[in-house]
Amino acid sequence: MAETGLSFKSLHSREYQGHKKKGKVKDIELKGHTDSVDQLCWDPKHADLLATASGDKTVRLWDTRSGKCTQQVELSGENINITYKPDGMHIAVGNRVDELTILDVRKFKPLHRRKFNYEVNELAWNTTGELFFLTTGNGTIEVLAYPSLKLLHTLMGHTAGCYCIAIDPTGRYFAVGSADSLVSLWDLKEMLCVRTFAKFEWPVRTISFNNTGEFIASASEDQFIDISYVDTGRTVHQIPSTAAMNSVEWNPKFNLLAYAGDDKNKYQADEGVFRIFGFESA
């Protein structure tokens, strides 16, 4: 199968302050995947590196400075979610048959595999790496100890399936996106919901906090990505999109938002595209 191109675009904008968008800085293509990029995540210790999970069964590491894939491994199924442990040493990957794989980043080989008997939609570690979260099709958030993966808590999150989860890097909150079109914000210490965000008409597919915990980005099949203040819920900016978004992910150091969508039309197969959006914080 031919390699799929991944368009990497870096933009600098002040649109969130009401100003016109500045010009495009660079546009390079990252080639390698042969199917859609379903999720991506930045290396928490290296702001120029990111990992992608694809329907082609591979997980790949990319250096955005060179535009090259530096590591890859093929797993057992079509990968749909991926996340780094905060220390950057492990990567968790989930696939379409609810199997979890933990990868050792240094050797880039599987450390652990576990198959769940319920729908697992997304994965996340807390900021210390001691807790591991799963969102489920039952509308719950499962909280596990790490590395034992022993179940500690089952939180009733939403009235419909919980699709995605993100951890505030400051350790205050975590957020969950659901098929009920809502994003819920939770106190990480108390494990209690403190507010909800109602921005979309369609199920929320992906969410991410920026590096300061000030902004939260979320997306669905609606034709935009929403960026809001965490503490007030007020929308800061909306990025137009032409396809359903699979993943939004803030850079660990800068206000750069990577996002990947379906990006296909009637003439083309899935292109496996992801882009970077950035705005200044003056």
mmCIF file of C-alpha atoms in Angstrom:
data_model
loop_
_atom_site.group_PDB
_atom_site.id
_atom_site.type_symbol
_atom_site.label_atom_id
_atom_site.label_comp_id
_atom_site.label_asym_id
_atom_site.label_seq_id
_atom_site.Cartn_x
_atom_site.Cartn_y
_atom_site.Cartn_z
ATOM 1 C CA MET A 1 0.000 0.000 0.000
ATOM 2 C CA ALA A 2 1.269 3.482 -0.815
ATOM 3 C CA GLU A 3 2.507 5.681 1.979
ATOM 4 C CA THR A 4 0.107 8.266 3.316
ATOM 5 C CA GLY A 5 1.235 11.877 3.512
ATOM 6 C CA LEU A 6 0.780 13.783 6.760
ATOM 7 C CA SER A 7 0.575 17.515 6.208
ATOM 8 C CA PHE A 8 2.341 19.417 9.002
ATOM 9 C CA LYS A 9 1.363 23.076 9.054
ATOM 10 C CA SER A 10 2.628 25.646 11.550
ATOM 11 C CA LEU A 11 0.477 28.754 11.894
ATOM 12 C CA HIS A 12 0.848 31.815 14.120
ATOM 13 C CA SER A 13 -2.355 33.702 14.812
ATOM 14 C CA ARG A 14 -3.878 36.317 17.084
ATOM 15 C CA GLU A 15 -7.424 35.603 15.947
ATOM 16 C CA TYR A 16 -8.445 34.743 19.495
ATOM 17 C CA GLN A 17 -7.837 38.454 20.342
ATOM 18 C CA GLY A 18 -9.871 39.614 17.382
ATOM 19 C CA HIS A 19 -6.886 40.213 15.073
ATOM 20 C CA LYS A 20 -6.375 38.879 11.578
ATOM 21 C CA LYS A 21 -4.379 35.739 11.126
ATOM 22 C CA LYS A 22 -0.707 36.091 10.285
ATOM 23 C CA GLY A 23 0.873 34.257 7.372
ATOM 24 C CA LYS A 24 1.752 30.593 7.153
ATOM 25 C CA VAL A 25 5.248 29.856 8.422
ATOM 26 C CA LYS A 26 6.016 26.448 6.976
ATOM 27 C CA ASP A 27 4.403 23.453 5.356
ATOM 28 C CA ILE A 28 6.191 20.109 5.321
ATOM 29 C CA GLU A 29 4.820 16.654 4.679
ATOM 30 C CA LEU A 30 5.349 13.698 6.987
ATOM 31 C CA LYS A 31 5.039 10.435 5.085
ATOM 32 C CA GLY A 32 4.747 6.939 6.491
ATOM 33 C CA HIS A 33 1.274 5.889 7.604
ATOM 34 C CA THR A 34 -0.868 3.973 5.119
ATOM 35 C CA ASP A 35 -4.185 4.678 6.857
ATOM 36 C CA SER A 36 -5.797 7.464 8.875
ATOM 37 C CA VAL A 37 -4.015 8.966 11.878
ATOM 38 C CA ASP A 38 -6.555 8.373 14.639
ATOM 39 C CA GLN A 39 -4.667 10.035 17.467
ATOM 40 C CA LEU A 40 -1.400 11.788 18.220
ATOM 41 C CA CYS A 41 0.426 12.959 21.330
ATOM 42 C CA TRP A 42 3.468 15.111 22.061
ATOM 43 C CA ASP A 43 6.454 13.743 23.928
ATOM 44 C CA PRO A 44 6.131 15.476 27.352
ATOM 45 C CA LYS A 45 9.913 15.848 27.653
ATOM 46 C CA HIS A 46 10.778 16.808 24.061
ATOM 47 C CA ALA A 47 8.635 19.534 22.488
ATOM 48 C CA ASP A 48 9.768 18.672 18.940
ATOM 49 C CA LEU A 49 8.750 15.001 19.103
ATOM 50 C CA LEU A 50 5.343 13.409 18.793
ATOM 51 C CA ALA A 51 3.798 9.955 18.458
ATOM 52 C CA THR A 52 0.966 8.854 16.189
ATOM 53 C CA ALA A 53 -1.440 5.912 16.289
ATOM 54 C CA SER A 54 -2.947 4.763 13.018
ATOM 55 C CA GLY A 55 -5.419 2.353 11.536
ATOM 56 C CA ASP A 56 -2.474 0.770 9.698
ATOM 57 C CA LYS A 57 -1.641 -0.979 13.037
ATOM 58 C CA THR A 58 1.583 0.980 13.526
ATOM 59 C CA VAL A 59 2.679 3.444 16.189
ATOM 60 C CA ARG A 60 5.249 5.940 14.947
ATOM 61 C CA LEU A 61 7.515 8.535 16.556
ATOM 62 C CA TRP A 62 8.189 11.730 14.592
ATOM 63 C CA ASP A 63 10.774 14.495 14.827
ATOM 64 C CA THR A 64 8.956 17.637 13.660
ATOM 65 C CA ARG A 65 12.246 19.452 12.979
ATOM 66 C CA SER A 66 13.264 17.006 10.266
ATOM 67 C CA GLY A 67 9.784 15.773 9.364
ATOM 68 C CA LYS A 68 11.001 12.186 9.653
ATOM 69 C CA CYS A 69 9.702 9.090 11.422
ATOM 70 C CA THR A 70 12.361 8.003 13.922
ATOM 71 C CA GLN A 71 10.771 4.822 15.339
ATOM 72 C CA GLN A 72 7.875 2.555 14.486
ATOM 73 C CA VAL A 73 6.306 -0.649 15.747
ATOM 74 C CA GLU A 74 3.439 -2.740 14.399
ATOM 75 C CA LEU A 75 0.873 -3.911 16.957
ATOM 76 C CA SER A 76 -1.938 -6.446 16.800
ATOM 77 C CA GLY A 77 -4.846 -4.277 15.714
ATOM 78 C CA GLU A 78 -6.059 -0.951 14.330
ATOM 79 C CA ASN A 79 -4.865 1.666 16.804
ATOM 80 C CA ILE A 80 -7.308 4.375 17.853
ATOM 81 C CA ASN A 81 -5.728 6.084 20.867
ATOM 82 C CA ILE A 82 -2.309 6.895 22.276
ATOM 83 C CA THR A 83 -0.857 8.755 25.256
ATOM 84 C CA TYR A 84 2.501 9.357 26.916
ATOM 85 C CA LYS A 85 3.281 8.760 30.568
ATOM 86 C CA PRO A 86 4.307 12.157 32.028
ATOM 87 C CA ASP A 87 7.939 11.093 32.457
ATOM 88 C CA GLY A 88 8.072 10.228 28.732
ATOM 89 C CA MET A 89 9.231 6.660 29.397
ATOM 90 C CA HIS A 90 6.054 4.740 28.469
ATOM 91 C CA ILE A 91 3.365 5.058 25.806
ATOM 92 C CA ALA A 92 -0.114 3.534 26.158
ATOM 93 C CA VAL A 93 -1.947 2.508 22.978
ATOM 94 C CA GLY A 94 -5.503 1.257 22.589
ATOM 95 C CA ASN A 95 -7.031 -0.471 19.570
ATOM 96 C CA ARG A 96 -10.474 -1.164 18.120
ATOM 97 C CA VAL A 97 -10.887 -4.465 19.991
ATOM 98 C CA ASP A 98 -10.338 -2.868 23.441
ATOM 99 C CA GLU A 99 -6.781 -4.088 23.875
ATOM 100 C CA LEU A 100 -4.297 -1.939 25.791
ATOM 101 C CA THR A 101 -0.568 -2.060 24.984
ATOM 102 C CA ILE A 102 2.107 -0.323 27.066
ATOM 103 C CA LEU A 103 5.270 0.474 25.091
ATOM 104 C CA ASP A 104 8.755 1.101 26.442
ATOM 105 C CA VAL A 105 9.833 4.266 24.612
ATOM 106 C CA ARG A 106 13.585 3.580 24.801
ATOM 107 C CA LYS A 107 13.372 0.090 23.278
ATOM 108 C CA PHE A 108 10.071 0.808 21.485
ATOM 109 C CA LYS A 109 8.748 -2.625 22.349
ATOM 110 C CA PRO A 110 5.599 -3.740 24.219
ATOM 111 C CA LEU A 111 5.937 -4.082 27.998
ATOM 112 C CA HIS A 112 2.376 -5.163 28.767
ATOM 113 C CA ARG A 113 -0.873 -6.069 27.018
ATOM 114 C CA ARG A 114 -4.369 -6.322 28.463
ATOM 115 C CA LYS A 115 -7.698 -7.091 26.785
ATOM 116 C CA PHE A 116 -10.793 -5.550 28.383
ATOM 117 C CA ASN A 117 -14.296 -7.049 28.225
ATOM 118 C CA TYR A 118 -15.938 -3.649 27.788
ATOM 119 C CA GLU A 119 -15.571 -0.775 25.344
ATOM 120 C CA VAL A 120 -12.436 1.259 26.115
ATOM 121 C CA ASN A 121 -12.315 4.585 24.306
ATOM 122 C CA GLU A 122 -9.374 6.619 25.584
ATOM 123 C CA LEU A 123 -6.456 6.468 28.002
ATOM 124 C CA ALA A 124 -4.587 8.916 30.259
ATOM 125 C CA TRP A 125 -2.103 9.033 33.130
ATOM 126 C CA ASN A 126 -2.341 11.593 35.907
ATOM 127 C CA THR A 127 0.537 14.068 36.269
ATOM 128 C CA THR A 128 2.547 11.804 38.610
ATOM 129 C CA GLY A 129 1.999 8.637 36.567
ATOM 130 C CA GLU A 130 0.534 6.824 39.592
ATOM 131 C CA LEU A 131 -3.032 6.711 38.238
ATOM 132 C CA PHE A 132 -4.221 5.453 34.865
ATOM 133 C CA PHE A 133 -7.641 6.449 33.480
ATOM 134 C CA LEU A 134 -9.894 4.718 30.949
ATOM 135 C CA THR A 135 -13.086 6.123 29.451
ATOM 136 C CA THR A 136 -15.696 3.514 28.575
ATOM 137 C CA GLY A 137 -18.745 2.986 26.412
ATOM 138 C CA ASN A 138 -20.758 2.549 29.615
ATOM 139 C CA GLY A 139 -20.481 6.254 30.450
ATOM 140 C CA THR A 140 -17.897 5.602 33.185
ATOM 141 C CA ILE A 141 -14.325 6.610 33.938
ATOM 142 C CA GLU A 142 -12.242 3.739 35.305
ATOM 143 C CA VAL A 143 -9.379 4.807 37.583
ATOM 144 C CA LEU A 144 -6.562 2.246 37.883
ATOM 145 C CA ALA A 145 -3.325 2.136 39.868
ATOM 146 C CA TYR A 146 -0.149 2.170 37.783
ATOM 147 C CA PRO A 147 1.806 0.029 37.037
ATOM 148 C CA SER A 148 -0.355 -2.725 38.592
ATOM 149 C CA LEU A 149 -3.483 -1.618 36.631
ATOM 150 C CA LYS A 150 -5.607 -2.564 39.661
ATOM 151 C CA LEU A 151 -9.064 -0.940 39.599
ATOM 152 C CA LEU A 152 -9.404 1.776 42.272
ATOM 153 C CA HIS A 153 -12.555 3.717 41.321
ATOM 154 C CA THR A 154 -15.418 3.635 38.826
ATOM 155 C CA LEU A 155 -16.803 7.146 38.261
ATOM 156 C CA MET A 156 -20.236 7.625 36.694
ATOM 157 C CA GLY A 157 -19.387 10.334 34.190
ATOM 158 C CA HIS A 158 -22.108 10.797 31.568
ATOM 159 C CA THR A 159 -25.476 9.465 30.459
ATOM 160 C CA ALA A 160 -23.867 8.195 27.245
ATOM 161 C CA GLY A 161 -20.504 6.688 26.357
ATOM 162 C CA CYS A 162 -17.373 8.553 27.474
ATOM 163 C CA TYR A 163 -15.201 8.939 24.408
ATOM 164 C CA CYS A 164 -12.149 10.950 25.459
ATOM 165 C CA ILE A 165 -10.187 12.186 28.466
ATOM 166 C CA ALA A 166 -7.462 14.766 29.136
ATOM 167 C CA ILE A 167 -5.443 15.599 32.238
ATOM 168 C CA ASP A 168 -4.699 19.199 33.233
ATOM 169 C CA PRO A 169 -0.857 19.393 33.356
ATOM 170 C CA THR A 170 -1.047 21.500 36.542
ATOM 171 C CA GLY A 171 -2.772 18.584 38.295
ATOM 172 C CA ARG A 172 -6.011 20.404 39.152
ATOM 173 C CA TYR A 173 -8.491 18.831 36.769
ATOM 174 C CA PHE A 174 -9.265 16.178 34.229
ATOM 175 C CA ALA A 175 -11.852 16.536 31.478
ATOM 176 C CA VAL A 176 -14.050 13.963 29.767
ATOM 177 C CA GLY A 177 -15.849 14.214 26.418
ATOM 178 C CA SER A 178 -18.994 12.202 25.797
ATOM 179 C CA ALA A 179 -21.481 10.980 23.215
ATOM 180 C CA ASP A 180 -23.993 13.288 24.951
ATOM 181 C CA SER A 181 -22.105 16.224 23.294
ATOM 182 C CA LEU A 182 -20.824 17.560 26.632
ATOM 183 C CA VAL A 183 -17.371 18.024 28.121
ATOM 184 C CA SER A 184 -17.257 17.509 31.899
ATOM 185 C CA LEU A 185 -14.537 19.045 34.085
ATOM 186 C CA TRP A 186 -13.492 17.080 37.180
ATOM 187 C CA ASP A 187 -11.519 17.927 40.304
ATOM 188 C CA LEU A 188 -8.605 15.484 40.103
ATOM 189 C CA LYS A 189 -8.070 15.318 43.860
ATOM 190 C CA GLU A 190 -11.711 14.921 44.896
ATOM 191 C CA MET A 191 -12.798 12.948 41.787
ATOM 192 C CA LEU A 192 -15.909 15.163 41.532
ATOM 193 C CA CYS A 193 -17.416 16.924 38.484
ATOM 194 C CA VAL A 194 -17.224 20.727 38.894
ATOM 195 C CA ARG A 195 -18.728 21.984 35.604
ATOM 196 C CA THR A 196 -19.703 21.044 32.056
ATOM 197 C CA PHE A 197 -19.079 22.689 28.680
ATOM 198 C CA ALA A 198 -21.813 22.595 26.032
ATOM 199 C CA LYS A 199 -20.217 23.653 22.749
ATOM 200 C CA PHE A 200 -21.284 20.994 20.268
ATOM 201 C CA GLU A 201 -24.272 19.301 18.701
ATOM 202 C CA TRP A 202 -22.376 16.066 17.997
ATOM 203 C CA PRO A 203 -20.512 13.656 20.318
ATOM 204 C CA VAL A 204 -17.233 15.024 21.671
ATOM 205 C CA ARG A 205 -14.401 12.987 20.158
ATOM 206 C CA THR A 206 -11.249 14.645 21.502
ATOM 207 C CA ILE A 207 -10.076 17.129 24.157
ATOM 208 C CA SER A 208 -6.767 18.548 25.419
ATOM 209 C CA PHE A 209 -5.472 21.054 28.004
ATOM 210 C CA ASN A 210 -2.686 23.478 27.085
ATOM 211 C CA ASN A 211 0.594 23.457 29.022
ATOM 212 C CA THR A 212 -0.520 26.035 31.618
ATOM 213 C CA GLY A 213 -3.963 24.498 32.178
ATOM 214 C CA GLU A 214 -5.546 27.794 31.085
ATOM 215 C CA PHE A 215 -7.150 26.583 27.847
ATOM 216 C CA ILE A 216 -9.019 23.457 26.824
ATOM 217 C CA ALA A 217 -9.450 22.427 23.188
ATOM 218 C CA SER A 218 -12.255 20.099 22.131
ATOM 219 C CA ALA A 219 -13.694 18.815 18.873
ATOM 220 C CA SER A 220 -16.431 16.619 17.444
ATOM 221 C CA GLU A 221 -18.070 16.127 14.065
ATOM 222 C CA ASP A 222 -19.131 19.778 14.207
ATOM 223 C CA GLN A 223 -17.213 21.896 11.710
ATOM 224 C CA PHE A 224 -14.868 23.564 14.198
ATOM 225 C CA ILE A 225 -12.418 22.994 17.038
ATOM 226 C CA ASP A 226 -13.341 24.943 20.177
ATOM 227 C CA ILE A 227 -10.718 26.539 22.450
ATOM 228 C CA SER A 228 -12.120 27.770 25.777
ATOM 229 C CA TYR A 229 -10.920 29.103 29.103
ATOM 230 C CA VAL A 230 -10.922 26.257 31.627
ATOM 231 C CA ASP A 231 -12.017 28.372 34.607
ATOM 232 C CA THR A 232 -14.949 30.152 32.927
ATOM 233 C CA GLY A 233 -15.880 27.975 29.955
ATOM 234 C CA ARG A 234 -15.852 31.039 27.665
ATOM 235 C CA THR A 235 -14.771 30.356 24.079
ATOM 236 C CA VAL A 236 -11.440 31.961 23.176
ATOM 237 C CA HIS A 237 -11.184 30.860 19.567
ATOM 238 C CA GLN A 238 -12.671 28.405 17.105
ATOM 239 C CA ILE A 239 -10.653 26.746 14.331
ATOM 240 C CA PRO A 240 -12.804 25.896 11.288
ATOM 241 C CA SER A 241 -12.580 22.298 10.074
ATOM 242 C CA THR A 242 -13.865 20.485 7.013
ATOM 243 C CA ALA A 243 -13.924 17.018 8.567
ATOM 244 C CA ALA A 244 -14.622 15.273 11.850
ATOM 245 C CA MET A 245 -11.653 15.587 14.203
ATOM 246 C CA ASN A 246 -10.007 12.452 15.593
ATOM 247 C CA SER A 247 -7.463 14.126 17.863
ATOM 248 C CA VAL A 248 -6.475 17.520 19.270
ATOM 249 C CA GLU A 249 -3.313 17.777 21.360
ATOM 250 C CA TRP A 250 -1.516 20.793 22.829
ATOM 251 C CA ASN A 251 2.271 20.969 22.724
ATOM 252 C CA PRO A 252 3.791 20.399 26.227
ATOM 253 C CA LYS A 253 5.646 23.744 26.176
ATOM 254 C CA PHE A 254 4.009 26.097 23.684
ATOM 255 C CA ASN A 255 0.542 27.209 22.588
ATOM 256 C CA LEU A 256 0.687 24.968 19.541
ATOM 257 C CA LEU A 257 -2.284 22.691 18.948
ATOM 258 C CA ALA A 258 -1.827 19.587 16.789
ATOM 259 C CA TYR A 259 -5.008 18.176 15.295
ATOM 260 C CA ALA A 260 -5.852 15.233 13.067
ATOM 261 C CA GLY A 261 -9.074 14.597 11.202
ATOM 262 C CA ASP A 262 -10.659 12.314 8.640
ATOM 263 C CA ASP A 263 -9.833 14.704 5.760
ATOM 264 C CA LYS A 264 -11.212 12.648 2.922
ATOM 265 C CA ASN A 265 -13.517 13.277 0.009
ATOM 266 C CA LYS A 266 -15.308 11.230 -2.605
ATOM 267 C CA TYR A 267 -12.213 11.169 -4.829
ATOM 268 C CA GLN A 268 -9.675 10.122 -2.201
ATOM 269 C CA ALA A 269 -9.137 7.531 0.483
ATOM 270 C CA ASP A 270 -8.260 8.614 4.013
ATOM 271 C CA GLU A 271 -5.240 10.911 3.764
ATOM 272 C CA GLY A 272 -3.963 10.594 7.324
ATOM 273 C CA VAL A 273 -3.492 14.348 7.730
ATOM 274 C CA PHE A 274 -2.509 16.222 10.853
ATOM 275 C CA ARG A 275 -1.806 19.935 11.299
ATOM 276 C CA ILE A 276 -0.463 22.346 13.880
ATOM 277 C CA PHE A 277 -2.250 25.556 14.881
ATOM 278 C CA GLY A 278 -0.487 28.147 17.027
ATOM 279 C CA PHE A 279 -1.357 31.424 18.608
ATOM 280 C CA GLU A 280 0.583 33.983 20.555
ATOM 281 C CA SER A 281 -0.203 34.703 24.188
ATOM 282 C CA ALA A 282 0.718 38.396 24.351
#
